[in-house]
mmCIF file of C-alpha atoms in Angstrom:
data_model
loop_
_atom_site.group_PDB
_atom_site.id
_atom_site.type_symbol
_atom_site.label_atom_id
_atom_site.label_comp_id
_atom_site.label_asym_id
_atom_site.label_seq_id
_atom_site.Cartn_x
_atom_site.Cartn_y
_atom_site.Cartn_z
ATOM 1 C CA MET A 159 -7.200 4.914 -6.033
ATOM 2 C CA GLU A 160 -9.592 7.975 -5.829
ATOM 3 C CA ALA A 161 -12.163 5.664 -4.314
ATOM 4 C CA LEU A 162 -10.299 4.042 -1.968
ATOM 5 C CA ILE A 163 -8.876 7.211 -0.756
ATOM 6 C CA LEU A 164 -12.383 8.781 -0.030
ATOM 7 C CA ILE A 165 -13.522 5.348 1.603
ATOM 8 C CA VAL A 166 -10.437 5.195 4.010
ATOM 9 C CA GLY A 167 -10.888 8.947 4.611
ATOM 10 C CA GLU A 168 -14.836 8.448 5.591
ATOM 11 C CA LEU A 169 -13.932 5.529 8.119
ATOM 12 C CA ILE A 170 -11.058 7.455 9.727
ATOM 13 C CA LEU A 171 -13.589 10.258 10.465
ATOM 14 C CA ALA A 172 -16.379 7.769 11.746
ATOM 15 C CA VAL A 173 -13.747 6.191 14.053
ATOM 16 C CA LEU A 174 -12.024 9.373 15.376
ATOM 17 C CA VAL A 175 -14.715 11.827 15.726
ATOM 18 C CA PRO A 176 -16.837 9.807 18.529
ATOM 19 C CA LEU A 177 -13.588 9.109 20.626
ATOM 20 C CA LEU A 178 -12.315 12.855 20.398
ATOM 21 C CA ALA A 179 -15.868 13.709 21.521
ATOM 22 C CA THR A 180 -15.247 11.353 24.401
ATOM 23 C CA ILE A 181 -11.812 12.763 25.464
ATOM 24 C CA VAL A 182 -13.204 16.210 25.107
ATOM 25 C CA ASN A 183 -15.899 15.605 27.752
ATOM 26 C CA VAL A 184 -13.839 13.744 30.131
ATOM 27 C CA ILE A 185 -11.256 16.473 29.860
ATOM 28 C CA GLY A 186 -13.880 19.179 30.426
ATOM 29 C CA ALA A 187 -15.305 17.156 33.548
ATOM 30 C CA MET A 188 -11.942 16.932 35.091
ATOM 31 C CA LEU A 189 -11.640 20.719 34.582
ATOM 32 C CA ALA A 190 -14.821 21.027 36.314
ATOM 33 C CA SER A 191 -14.089 18.994 38.997
ATOM 34 C CA ILE A 192 -10.535 21.062 39.674
ATOM 35 C CA PHE A 193 -12.831 24.116 39.842
ATOM 36 C CA SER A 194 -15.454 22.787 42.151
ATOM 37 C CA ILE A 195 -12.655 21.790 44.783
ATOM 38 C CA VAL A 196 -9.862 24.848 44.155
ATOM 39 C CA PRO A 197 -10.359 26.901 47.138
ATOM 40 C CA HIS A 198 -11.509 30.563 46.777
ATOM 41 C CA VAL A 199 -8.766 33.103 45.506
ATOM 42 C CA GLY A 200 -9.318 36.733 45.518
ATOM 43 C CA GLU A 201 -12.498 38.429 45.950
ATOM 44 C CA LYS A 202 -14.361 36.751 42.958
ATOM 45 C CA ARG A 203 -14.496 33.303 41.449
ATOM 46 C CA LEU A 204 -14.759 32.526 37.942
ATOM 47 C CA ILE A 205 -17.573 30.096 38.407
ATOM 48 C CA SER A 206 -19.363 28.735 41.782
ATOM 49 C CA ARG A 207 -18.478 25.141 43.162
ATOM 50 C CA GLY A 208 -22.097 24.433 42.672
ATOM 51 C CA ALA A 209 -22.041 25.246 39.127
ATOM 52 C CA ALA A 210 -18.705 23.812 38.639
ATOM 53 C CA LYS A 211 -20.260 20.359 40.272
ATOM 54 C CA LYS A 212 -23.114 20.403 37.862
ATOM 55 C CA ILE A 213 -20.796 20.849 34.665
ATOM 56 C CA PHE A 214 -18.548 18.096 36.168
ATOM 57 C CA VAL A 215 -21.594 15.507 36.089
ATOM 58 C CA LEU A 216 -23.280 16.639 33.013
ATOM 59 C CA LEU A 217 -19.665 16.466 31.190
ATOM 60 C CA LEU A 218 -18.840 13.120 32.629
ATOM 61 C CA THR A 219 -22.433 11.718 32.260
ATOM 62 C CA THR A 220 -22.272 12.716 28.449
ATOM 63 C CA ALA A 221 -18.643 11.057 28.031
ATOM 64 C CA LEU A 222 -20.180 7.942 29.719
ATOM 65 C CA ILE A 223 -23.089 7.709 27.321
ATOM 66 C CA ILE A 224 -20.799 8.080 24.353
ATOM 67 C CA LEU A 225 -18.483 5.595 25.678
ATOM 68 C CA SER A 226 -21.278 3.301 26.248
ATOM 69 C CA ALA A 227 -22.993 3.604 22.752
ATOM 70 C CA LEU A 228 -19.428 3.292 21.283
ATOM 71 C CA PHE A 229 -19.119 -0.021 23.249
ATOM 72 C CA VAL A 230 -22.611 -1.220 22.104
ATOM 73 C CA ILE A 231 -21.955 -0.318 18.398
ATOM 74 C CA ASP A 232 -18.751 -1.788 18.503
ATOM 75 C CA LYS A 233 -19.625 -5.013 19.864
ATOM 76 C CA PHE A 234 -23.043 -5.599 18.191
ATOM 77 C CA PHE A 235 -23.525 -3.272 15.150
ATOM 78 C CA PHE A 236 -20.088 -2.458 13.908
ATOM 79 C CA ALA A 237 -21.010 -3.765 10.356
ATOM 80 C CA ASP A 238 -24.405 -1.712 10.355
ATOM 81 C CA SER A 239 -22.471 1.416 11.289
ATOM 82 C CA VAL A 240 -19.971 1.054 8.540
ATOM 83 C CA ARG A 241 -22.949 0.685 6.105
ATOM 84 C CA MET A 242 -24.088 3.974 7.335
ATOM 85 C CA VAL A 243 -20.585 5.578 6.433
ATOM 86 C CA PHE A 244 -21.038 4.114 2.993
ATOM 87 C CA GLY A 245 -24.185 5.765 2.586
ATOM 88 C CA THR A 246 -22.992 9.173 3.909
ATOM 89 C CA LEU A 247 -20.295 8.808 1.181
ATOM 90 C CA GLU A 248 -22.681 8.108 -1.335
ATOM 91 C CA ARG A 249 -24.733 10.931 -0.580
ATOM 92 C CA ARG A 250 -21.470 13.338 -0.631
ATOM 93 C CA SER A 251 -19.437 11.840 -3.720
ATOM 94 C CA GLY A 252 -21.914 9.502 -5.433
ATOM 95 C CA VAL A 253 -19.607 6.591 -4.528
ATOM 96 C CA GLU A 254 -21.915 3.288 -4.117
ATOM 97 C CA THR A 255 -20.105 0.851 -1.899
ATOM 98 C CA SER A 256 -21.252 -2.601 -0.645
ATOM 99 C CA CYS A 257 -19.400 -5.148 1.337
ATOM 100 C CA VAL A 258 -20.229 -8.738 2.114
ATOM 101 C CA GLU A 259 -17.623 -8.959 4.890
ATOM 102 C CA ILE A 260 -16.822 -6.257 7.528
ATOM 103 C CA ASP A 261 -15.099 -6.665 10.575
ATOM 104 C CA GLY A 262 -12.949 -4.528 13.038
ATOM 105 C CA SER A 263 -13.171 -2.637 16.238
ATOM 106 C CA VAL A 264 -13.593 1.227 16.954
ATOM 107 C CA PHE A 265 -11.289 1.067 20.073
ATOM 108 C CA SER A 266 -8.441 -1.045 18.292
ATOM 109 C CA GLY A 267 -8.566 1.040 15.186
ATOM 110 C CA ARG A 268 -8.879 -2.083 13.194
ATOM 111 C CA ILE A 269 -11.224 -2.007 9.868
ATOM 112 C CA SER A 270 -11.085 -5.123 7.669
ATOM 113 C CA LEU A 271 -13.570 -5.001 4.500
ATOM 114 C CA GLY A 272 -14.319 -8.149 2.193
ATOM 115 C CA LYS A 273 -16.040 -8.862 -1.319
ATOM 116 C CA CYS A 274 -16.726 -5.090 -1.970
ATOM 117 C CA THR A 275 -18.161 -3.431 -4.848
ATOM 118 C CA VAL A 276 -17.267 0.211 -5.544
ATOM 119 C CA VAL A 277 -19.283 1.938 -8.164
ATOM 120 C CA ARG A 278 -19.693 5.631 -9.289
ATOM 121 C CA ARG A 279 -22.006 6.366 -12.386
ATOM 122 C CA GLU A 280 -22.632 9.381 -14.204
ATOM 123 C CA HIS A 281 -19.885 11.447 -12.870
ATOM 124 C CA ALA A 282 -18.588 14.800 -14.646
ATOM 125 C CA ASN A 283 -15.070 13.755 -13.847
ATOM 126 C CA VAL A 284 -14.282 9.935 -13.448
ATOM 127 C CA GLU A 285 -16.555 7.024 -13.387
ATOM 128 C CA PHE A 286 -15.271 3.567 -12.117
ATOM 129 C CA ASN A 287 -16.767 -0.075 -11.225
ATOM 130 C CA LEU A 288 -14.507 -2.014 -9.091
ATOM 131 C CA GLU A 289 -14.794 -5.041 -6.993
ATOM 132 C CA LEU A 290 -12.415 -5.545 -3.976
ATOM 133 C CA ASN A 291 -11.217 -8.685 -2.351
ATOM 134 C CA THR A 292 -9.910 -7.410 0.968
ATOM 135 C CA LEU A 293 -9.145 -3.900 2.495
ATOM 136 C CA ASP A 294 -7.684 -4.016 5.874
ATOM 137 C CA PHE A 295 -5.998 -1.165 7.616
ATOM 138 C CA GLN A 296 -4.740 -0.200 11.088
ATOM 139 C CA LEU A 297 -5.609 3.284 12.482
ATOM 140 C CA GLN A 298 -3.296 4.875 15.132
ATOM 141 C CA LEU A 299 -5.771 6.231 17.805
ATOM 142 C CA SER A 300 -3.421 8.470 19.307
ATOM 143 C CA SER A 301 -3.568 10.594 16.022
ATOM 144 C CA LEU A 302 -6.983 12.294 16.973
ATOM 145 C CA LEU A 303 -5.750 15.804 16.180
ATOM 146 C CA GLY A 304 -4.378 17.134 13.028
ATOM 147 C CA THR A 305 -3.525 14.482 10.075
ATOM 148 C CA ALA A 306 -4.690 10.985 11.150
ATOM 149 C CA ASN A 307 -1.948 8.326 10.751
ATOM 150 C CA VAL A 308 -2.816 4.942 9.392
ATOM 151 C CA GLN A 309 -0.108 2.571 10.562
ATOM 152 C CA THR A 310 -0.850 -0.352 7.896
ATOM 153 C CA ALA A 311 -3.056 -0.696 5.351
ATOM 154 C CA HIS A 312 -3.227 -3.853 2.697
ATOM 155 C CA ILE A 313 -5.271 -3.916 -0.459
ATOM 156 C CA GLY A 314 -5.832 -7.092 -2.350
ATOM 157 C CA GLY A 315 -7.888 -8.257 -5.334
ATOM 158 C CA LEU A 316 -8.722 -5.179 -6.958
ATOM 159 C CA ARG A 317 -10.403 -5.600 -10.266
ATOM 160 C CA GLY A 318 -12.737 -3.328 -12.597
ATOM 161 C CA SER A 319 -12.669 -0.212 -14.986
ATOM 162 C CA VAL A 320 -12.099 3.497 -14.692
ATOM 163 C CA ASN A 321 -13.336 5.924 -17.054
ATOM 164 C CA ARG A 322 -12.064 9.331 -17.080
ATOM 165 C CA HIS A 323 -13.291 12.196 -19.171
ATOM 166 C CA GLN A 324 -11.385 14.605 -20.849
ATOM 167 C CA VAL A 325 -9.480 16.961 -18.527
ATOM 168 C CA GLN A 326 -7.457 19.866 -19.161
ATOM 169 C CA ALA A 327 -3.666 20.001 -17.526
ATOM 170 C CA ASN A 328 -3.150 22.140 -14.681
ATOM 171 C CA SER A 329 -6.852 23.158 -14.484
ATOM 172 C CA GLY A 330 -8.197 24.631 -11.390
ATOM 173 C CA GLY A 331 -11.053 22.113 -11.004
ATOM 174 C CA ASN A 332 -10.981 19.628 -13.519
ATOM 175 C CA ASP A 333 -10.024 16.091 -12.479
ATOM 176 C CA ALA A 334 -8.870 17.543 -9.003
ATOM 177 C CA LEU A 335 -9.180 14.727 -6.466
ATOM 178 C CA GLU A 336 -12.381 14.999 -4.040
ATOM 179 C CA LYS A 337 -10.671 15.494 -0.786
ATOM 180 C CA PRO A 338 -11.387 13.005 1.904
ATOM 181 C CA ARG A 339 -12.778 14.848 4.901
ATOM 182 C CA ARG A 340 -9.924 13.985 7.340
ATOM 183 C CA PRO A 341 -6.661 14.139 5.993
ATOM 184 C CA PHE A 342 -4.502 11.005 6.453
ATOM 185 C CA VAL A 343 -1.114 9.337 5.828
ATOM 186 C CA ILE A 344 -0.406 5.420 5.346
ATOM 187 C CA GLN A 345 2.900 4.683 6.625
ATOM 188 C CA ASP A 346 2.942 1.289 5.201
ATOM 189 C CA LEU A 347 0.766 0.810 1.919
ATOM 190 C CA ARG A 348 0.778 -2.769 0.319
ATOM 191 C CA MET A 349 -1.188 -3.625 -2.914
ATOM 192 C CA GLU A 350 -1.444 -7.004 -4.598
ATOM 193 C CA ASN A 351 -3.303 -8.536 -7.718
ATOM 194 C CA VAL A 352 -4.799 -5.170 -8.961
ATOM 195 C CA GLU A 353 -6.198 -5.436 -12.650
ATOM 196 C CA ILE A 354 -7.978 -2.220 -13.928
ATOM 197 C CA THR A 355 -8.939 -1.193 -17.152
ATOM 198 C CA LEU A 356 -8.284 2.480 -17.766
ATOM 199 C CA SER A 357 -10.147 4.413 -20.450
ATOM 200 C CA GLY A 358 -10.978 7.825 -21.067
ATOM 201 C CA VAL A 359 -10.292 11.147 -23.641
ATOM 202 C CA ASN A 360 -6.851 12.225 -24.337
ATOM 203 C CA ARG A 361 -5.754 15.815 -24.651
ATOM 204 C CA ASP A 362 -6.549 15.669 -28.637
ATOM 205 C CA GLY A 363 -10.288 14.373 -27.898
ATOM 206 C CA ASP A 364 -9.690 10.854 -28.783
ATOM 207 C CA SER A 365 -10.503 7.827 -26.992
ATOM 208 C CA PHE A 366 -8.196 5.426 -25.300
ATOM 209 C CA GLU A 367 -8.265 2.148 -23.267
ATOM 210 C CA LEU A 368 -5.170 0.659 -21.757
ATOM 211 C CA PRO A 369 -5.208 -2.244 -19.408
ATOM 212 C CA VAL A 370 -3.015 -2.220 -16.295
ATOM 213 C CA GLN A 371 -2.060 -5.155 -13.703
ATOM 214 C CA VAL A 372 -0.123 -4.595 -10.515
ATOM 215 C CA ILE A 373 1.264 -7.477 -9.169
ATOM 216 C CA SER A 374 2.658 -5.846 -6.073
ATOM 217 C CA ALA A 375 3.119 -2.694 -5.244
ATOM 218 C CA THR A 376 4.263 -0.959 -1.877
ATOM 219 C CA SER A 377 4.598 2.982 -0.785
ATOM 220 C CA ALA A 378 5.651 4.094 2.674
ATOM 221 C CA PRO A 379 4.454 6.722 3.104
ATOM 222 C CA LEU A 380 1.498 7.529 1.046
ATOM 223 C CA ARG A 381 -0.239 10.688 1.836
ATOM 224 C CA SER A 382 -3.804 11.278 1.000
ATOM 225 C CA ARG A 383 -3.003 14.798 -0.023
ATOM 226 C CA PHE A 384 -0.357 13.688 -2.653
ATOM 227 C CA ALA A 385 -1.155 10.213 -3.217
ATOM 228 C CA LEU A 386 -0.410 10.592 -7.072
ATOM 229 C CA PHE A 387 3.032 11.861 -6.178
ATOM 230 C CA ASP A 388 3.619 9.247 -3.634
ATOM 231 C CA ILE A 389 2.523 6.267 -5.879
ATOM 232 C CA LEU A 390 4.817 7.547 -8.797
ATOM 233 C CA PHE A 391 7.883 8.683 -6.923
ATOM 234 C CA ARG A 392 7.678 6.986 -3.440
ATOM 235 C CA SER A 393 6.773 3.400 -4.425
ATOM 236 C CA ASN A 394 8.157 -0.086 -5.606
ATOM 237 C CA ALA A 395 5.865 -1.866 -8.218
ATOM 238 C CA THR A 396 5.825 -4.376 -10.714
ATOM 239 C CA GLY A 397 2.942 -5.470 -13.254
ATOM 240 C CA GLU A 398 2.364 -5.179 -16.852
ATOM 241 C CA ILE A 399 0.746 -2.389 -18.939
ATOM 242 C CA ALA A 400 -1.309 -3.623 -22.097
ATOM 243 C CA GLY A 401 0.773 -6.804 -21.541
ATOM 244 C CA ALA A 402 4.185 -5.154 -21.125
ATOM 245 C CA GLU A 403 5.903 -5.776 -17.728
ATOM 246 C CA PHE A 404 6.823 -2.543 -16.209
ATOM 247 C CA GLU A 405 8.609 -2.080 -12.815
ATOM 248 C CA ILE A 406 8.899 1.099 -10.518
ATOM 249 C CA LYS A 407 11.977 1.159 -8.229
ATOM 250 C CA THR A 408 12.781 3.825 -5.578
ATOM 251 C CA ASP A 409 15.330 3.964 -2.854
ATOM 252 C CA GLY A 410 16.438 6.905 -0.385
ATOM 253 C CA ASP A 411 14.656 8.337 2.715
ATOM 254 C CA SER A 412 11.972 11.205 3.490
ATOM 255 C CA ASP A 413 14.513 13.927 2.659
ATOM 256 C CA GLY A 414 15.212 12.606 -1.066
ATOM 257 C CA ARG A 415 14.488 9.735 -3.135
ATOM 258 C CA HIS A 416 15.997 8.559 -6.534
ATOM 259 C CA THR A 417 13.174 6.708 -8.542
ATOM 260 C CA THR A 418 13.347 4.599 -11.979
ATOM 261 C CA TRP A 419 10.418 3.588 -14.029
ATOM 262 C CA ARG A 420 10.830 0.675 -16.691
ATOM 263 C CA ALA A 421 8.690 -1.025 -19.151
ATOM 264 C CA SER A 422 9.404 -2.864 -22.134
ATOM 265 C CA GLN A 423 7.460 -3.735 -25.218
ATOM 266 C CA VAL A 424 4.744 -1.441 -24.565
ATOM 267 C CA PRO A 425 2.402 -1.300 -27.636
ATOM 268 C CA VAL A 426 2.863 2.104 -29.038
ATOM 269 C CA ALA A 427 -0.379 2.530 -30.245
ATOM 270 C CA ASN A 428 -1.680 2.275 -26.728
ATOM 271 C CA PHE A 429 0.761 4.554 -25.415
ATOM 272 C CA GLY A 430 0.342 7.119 -28.011
ATOM 273 C CA SER A 431 -3.202 7.194 -27.783
ATOM 274 C CA MET A 432 -3.156 7.754 -23.960
ATOM 275 C CA VAL A 433 -0.769 10.916 -24.357
ATOM 276 C CA GLY A 434 -2.169 12.129 -27.571
ATOM 277 C CA GLY A 435 -0.498 14.646 -29.951
ATOM 278 C CA ALA A 436 2.364 13.342 -32.034
ATOM 279 C CA LEU A 437 2.907 10.399 -30.463
ATOM 280 C CA SER A 438 -0.732 9.227 -31.583
ATOM 281 C CA TRP A 439 0.513 9.333 -35.182
ATOM 282 C CA LEU A 440 2.629 6.074 -34.267
ATOM 283 C CA HIS A 441 0.418 3.255 -35.553
ATOM 284 C CA ASP A 442 2.284 0.247 -35.070
ATOM 285 C CA GLY A 443 5.508 -0.986 -33.176
ATOM 286 C CA VAL A 444 6.606 -1.118 -29.577
ATOM 287 C CA VAL A 445 8.186 1.172 -27.323
ATOM 288 C CA ASP A 446 10.683 0.891 -24.030
ATOM 289 C CA VAL A 447 10.419 3.457 -21.840
ATOM 290 C CA TYR A 448 12.960 4.341 -19.227
ATOM 291 C CA VAL A 449 12.511 7.185 -16.910
ATOM 292 C CA GLU A 450 14.868 8.152 -14.127
ATOM 293 C CA ASP A 451 14.326 10.813 -11.331
ATOM 294 C CA ARG A 452 16.080 12.613 -8.468
ATOM 295 C CA TRP A 453 14.634 14.732 -5.769
ATOM 296 C CA ARG A 454 15.366 16.268 -2.500
ATOM 297 C CA ARG A 455 13.282 17.885 -0.140
ATOM 298 C CA ASP A 456 15.078 21.274 0.492
ATOM 299 C CA GLY A 457 12.424 23.978 0.095
ATOM 300 C CA GLN A 458 10.498 23.803 -2.916
ATOM 301 C CA LEU A 459 10.176 20.103 -4.053
ATOM 302 C CA GLU A 460 11.247 19.399 -7.641
ATOM 303 C CA VAL A 461 11.556 16.365 -9.316
ATOM 304 C CA ASP A 462 14.211 16.028 -12.333
ATOM 305 C CA MET A 463 13.282 13.673 -14.746
ATOM 306 C CA ASP A 464 15.254 11.980 -17.727
ATOM 307 C CA TRP A 465 13.442 10.253 -20.345
ATOM 308 C CA ARG A 466 14.648 7.826 -22.841
ATOM 309 C CA LEU A 467 11.846 6.289 -25.489
ATOM 310 C CA ASP A 468 13.320 3.629 -27.638
ATOM 311 C CA PHE A 469 11.148 2.991 -30.397
ATOM 312 C CA TRP A 470 10.772 -0.166 -32.479
ATOM 313 C CA ASP A 471 9.258 -1.394 -35.853
ATOM 314 C CA ILE A 472 7.308 2.042 -35.623
ATOM 315 C CA GLU A 473 4.859 2.771 -38.531
ATOM 316 C CA VAL A 474 3.735 6.244 -38.807
ATOM 317 C CA GLN A 475 0.070 6.950 -39.839
ATOM 318 C CA VAL A 476 -1.466 10.447 -39.224
ATOM 319 C CA PRO A 477 -5.191 10.433 -38.225
ATOM 320 C CA ALA A 478 -7.895 11.092 -40.947
ATOM 321 C CA THR A 479 -8.966 14.159 -38.682
ATOM 322 C CA ALA A 480 -5.570 15.840 -38.647
ATOM 323 C CA GLY A 481 -5.398 19.320 -40.585
ATOM 324 C CA VAL A 482 -3.536 20.131 -43.755
ATOM 325 C CA VAL A 483 -0.501 21.749 -41.543
ATOM 326 C CA LYS A 484 -0.128 18.485 -39.424
ATOM 327 C CA ARG A 485 -0.119 16.241 -42.759
ATOM 328 C CA LEU A 486 2.682 18.578 -44.109
ATOM 329 C CA ALA A 487 4.537 18.416 -41.004
ATOM 330 C CA SER A 488 4.702 14.711 -40.846
ATOM 331 C CA GLY A 489 6.566 14.615 -43.966
ATOM 332 C CA PRO A 490 9.796 14.672 -42.346
ATOM 333 C CA ILE A 491 9.036 12.612 -39.548
ATOM 334 C CA VAL A 492 7.860 9.974 -41.649
ATOM 335 C CA ASP A 493 11.418 10.142 -43.547
ATOM 336 C CA TYR A 494 13.252 9.868 -40.247
ATOM 337 C CA VAL A 495 11.478 7.010 -39.091
ATOM 338 C CA ASN A 496 11.679 5.072 -42.554
ATOM 339 C CA SER A 497 15.436 5.912 -42.429
ATOM 340 C CA HIS A 498 16.061 4.157 -39.225
ATOM 341 C CA ASN A 499 13.855 1.096 -40.130
ATOM 342 C CA GLY A 500 11.354 2.324 -37.641
ATOM 343 C CA GLU A 501 13.923 2.254 -34.649
ATOM 344 C CA PHE A 502 14.980 5.342 -33.126
ATOM 345 C CA PRO A 503 15.787 6.603 -29.540
ATOM 346 C CA PHE A 504 14.022 9.827 -28.218
ATOM 347 C CA GLU A 505 15.469 11.557 -24.985
ATOM 348 C CA PHE A 506 14.372 14.471 -23.344
ATOM 349 C CA GLN A 507 14.549 16.126 -19.660
ATOM 350 C CA MET A 508 11.887 17.739 -17.649
ATOM 351 C CA THR A 509 11.281 18.997 -14.126
ATOM 352 C CA VAL A 510 7.948 18.688 -12.071
ATOM 353 C CA ASN A 511 6.863 19.958 -9.048
ATOM 354 C CA GLU A 512 5.330 18.115 -6.205
ATOM 355 C CA ASN A 513 2.733 20.560 -5.900
ATOM 356 C CA GLN A 514 1.245 19.666 -9.231
ATOM 357 C CA PHE A 515 -0.044 16.381 -7.672
ATOM 358 C CA GLU A 516 -1.772 17.880 -4.849
ATOM 359 C CA TYR A 517 -5.228 16.284 -4.578
ATOM 360 C CA ARG A 518 -4.840 15.180 -8.447
ATOM 361 C CA SER A 519 -6.060 11.666 -9.594
ATOM 362 C CA SER A 520 -4.589 11.154 -12.738
ATOM 363 C CA LEU A 521 -1.206 12.131 -14.725
ATOM 364 C CA GLU A 522 -3.108 14.422 -17.026
ATOM 365 C CA ALA A 523 -4.479 16.409 -14.407
ATOM 366 C CA ALA A 524 -0.996 16.793 -12.766
ATOM 367 C CA GLY A 525 0.410 18.109 -16.183
ATOM 368 C CA LEU A 526 2.933 14.978 -16.714
ATOM 369 C CA TRP A 527 1.259 13.580 -19.731
ATOM 370 C CA SER A 528 0.908 16.865 -21.376
ATOM 371 C CA ALA A 529 4.591 17.650 -20.293
ATOM 372 C CA VAL A 530 5.298 14.360 -22.302
ATOM 373 C CA GLY A 531 3.250 15.277 -25.106
ATOM 374 C CA ASP A 532 4.538 18.850 -25.428
ATOM 375 C CA SER A 533 8.256 17.768 -25.370
ATOM 376 C CA ILE A 534 7.479 15.675 -28.660
ATOM 377 C CA ASN A 535 5.003 18.223 -30.021
ATOM 378 C CA ASN A 536 7.644 20.726 -30.080
ATOM 379 C CA VAL A 537 9.240 18.543 -32.782
ATOM 380 C CA LEU A 538 6.395 20.146 -34.965
ATOM 381 C CA THR A 539 7.791 23.858 -34.149
ATOM 382 C CA TYR A 540 11.133 23.012 -35.165
ATOM 383 C CA VAL A 541 10.398 20.963 -37.979
ATOM 384 C CA GLY A 542 7.720 23.044 -39.461
ATOM 385 C CA VAL A 543 6.440 22.510 -42.939
ATOM 386 C CA GLU A 544 10.025 21.677 -44.388
ATOM 387 C CA VAL A 545 8.908 18.809 -46.303
ATOM 388 C CA ASP A 546 12.277 18.698 -48.082
ATOM 389 C CA GLY A 547 14.427 18.460 -44.916
ATOM 390 C CA THR A 548 16.863 15.424 -45.038
ATOM 391 C CA ALA A 549 16.316 12.640 -42.190
ATOM 392 C CA SER A 550 19.192 13.476 -40.480
ATOM 393 C CA GLU A 551 18.349 17.244 -40.064
ATOM 394 C CA THR A 552 15.048 15.905 -38.859
ATOM 395 C CA GLY A 553 16.762 13.847 -36.449
ATOM 396 C CA GLU A 554 18.813 16.655 -35.059
ATOM 397 C CA LYS A 555 15.547 18.683 -34.822
ATOM 398 C CA LEU A 556 13.881 15.854 -32.767
ATOM 399 C CA LYS A 557 16.516 16.227 -30.196
ATOM 400 C CA GLU A 558 16.202 19.882 -30.092
ATOM 401 C CA GLY A 559 12.813 20.363 -29.808
ATOM 402 C CA ALA A 560 12.750 17.658 -26.928
ATOM 403 C CA ARG A 561 15.470 19.930 -25.249
ATOM 404 C CA SER A 562 12.840 23.153 -25.236
ATOM 405 C CA VAL A 563 10.396 21.393 -22.628
ATOM 406 C CA ILE A 564 8.331 22.538 -20.204
ATOM 407 C CA ASP A 565 9.297 25.872 -18.557
ATOM 408 C CA ARG A 566 5.862 26.223 -17.326
ATOM 409 C CA LEU A 567 6.151 23.201 -15.206
ATOM 410 C CA ARG A 568 8.989 24.529 -13.409
ATOM 411 C CA LYS A 569 7.046 27.355 -12.090
ATOM 412 C CA PRO A 570 5.254 25.789 -8.943
ATOM 413 C CA LYS A 571 1.478 25.840 -8.776
ATOM 414 C CA GLU A 572 -0.054 28.067 -6.557
ATOM 415 C CA LYS A 573 -1.190 26.177 -3.295
ATOM 416 C CA GLU A 574 -5.011 25.797 -3.266
ATOM 417 C CA GLU A 575 -6.848 26.662 -0.322
ATOM 418 C CA ASP A 576 -8.183 23.571 1.732
ATOM 419 C CA GLU A 577 -12.169 23.915 1.603
#
């Protein structure tokens, strides 16, 4: 999504800037014309009629030159001009983009890209190698000032890999989404046939790999500033995570939403390796994930989330790199899992803030995975090294530890200043 946000933002800028320059020159010419014919009032004139006429001719000529150049580019060199935009994006962000099919029109605000490759190598934050079948969007040309308005956008056939380096949750700079040079809102986004392999390093410094397939997804709207938030909490989607089916369903309006996430039979090793912490000790089995959230836009937007993780056929295996304290602390957890034949539910609540997702490109940077990890890692705080504790006592401590989560996430992140 980060690469597509940058590409769309760059194309929007390329379309709107020359049109805005044309309009500014036309308005200036109209004002100069008015000054040239308005009769003399008082003893002094702000500008002479002769000077006003010269300014009128100059601005009108400039507007006609820009408009004529746009017409020629639009008619004969549209694809070449888009490739120049891609070159600018590569110099700015290291994103190499090439497309076999390029079509559209500056004057209609329509741009269509087909059979594209999008690559970024040796980046300090995130690298990707993507193939894009189609990207079509319709820009509302009347949104020249402020946030650009994209009426519709359709992404189809996106495949490839994304490798994200280790980040620190809620960090000021790490893993921050590079801001597009022109902020925009997509009023109606549709995505189909997306197959991405996510890989990277979790909070413990261990590597993970997670295949994700999105059969279809819609988001209305999607804001470039809060793209991750809108994908998670304002979208509908179906697909698979590591071969396990998932679904995101949302209903409501712009003032508030109710969203549910469901995922069935997710391999717990994949889930645990991504989140890190105590979950990475779960070596075998599956987990059913059910998350329900509610939020309203009345003042500071906070999302109240209820999590339920149902584990099945679980086997606990403490990593060889774990320290002595962790190995001792794992004793009651192993006993608890074994006493339930590897089957147990785990429930907790958390509250996250919209500002945590501002220009963030991953769940870890937004603090969500750390929040999930902390809620489970707090179990260790309550269990400690009481290796002689009973399984039932450990179960109660699991629930108690889960309830203690995330006061730090209730505090809104101070708003970052736009560059």
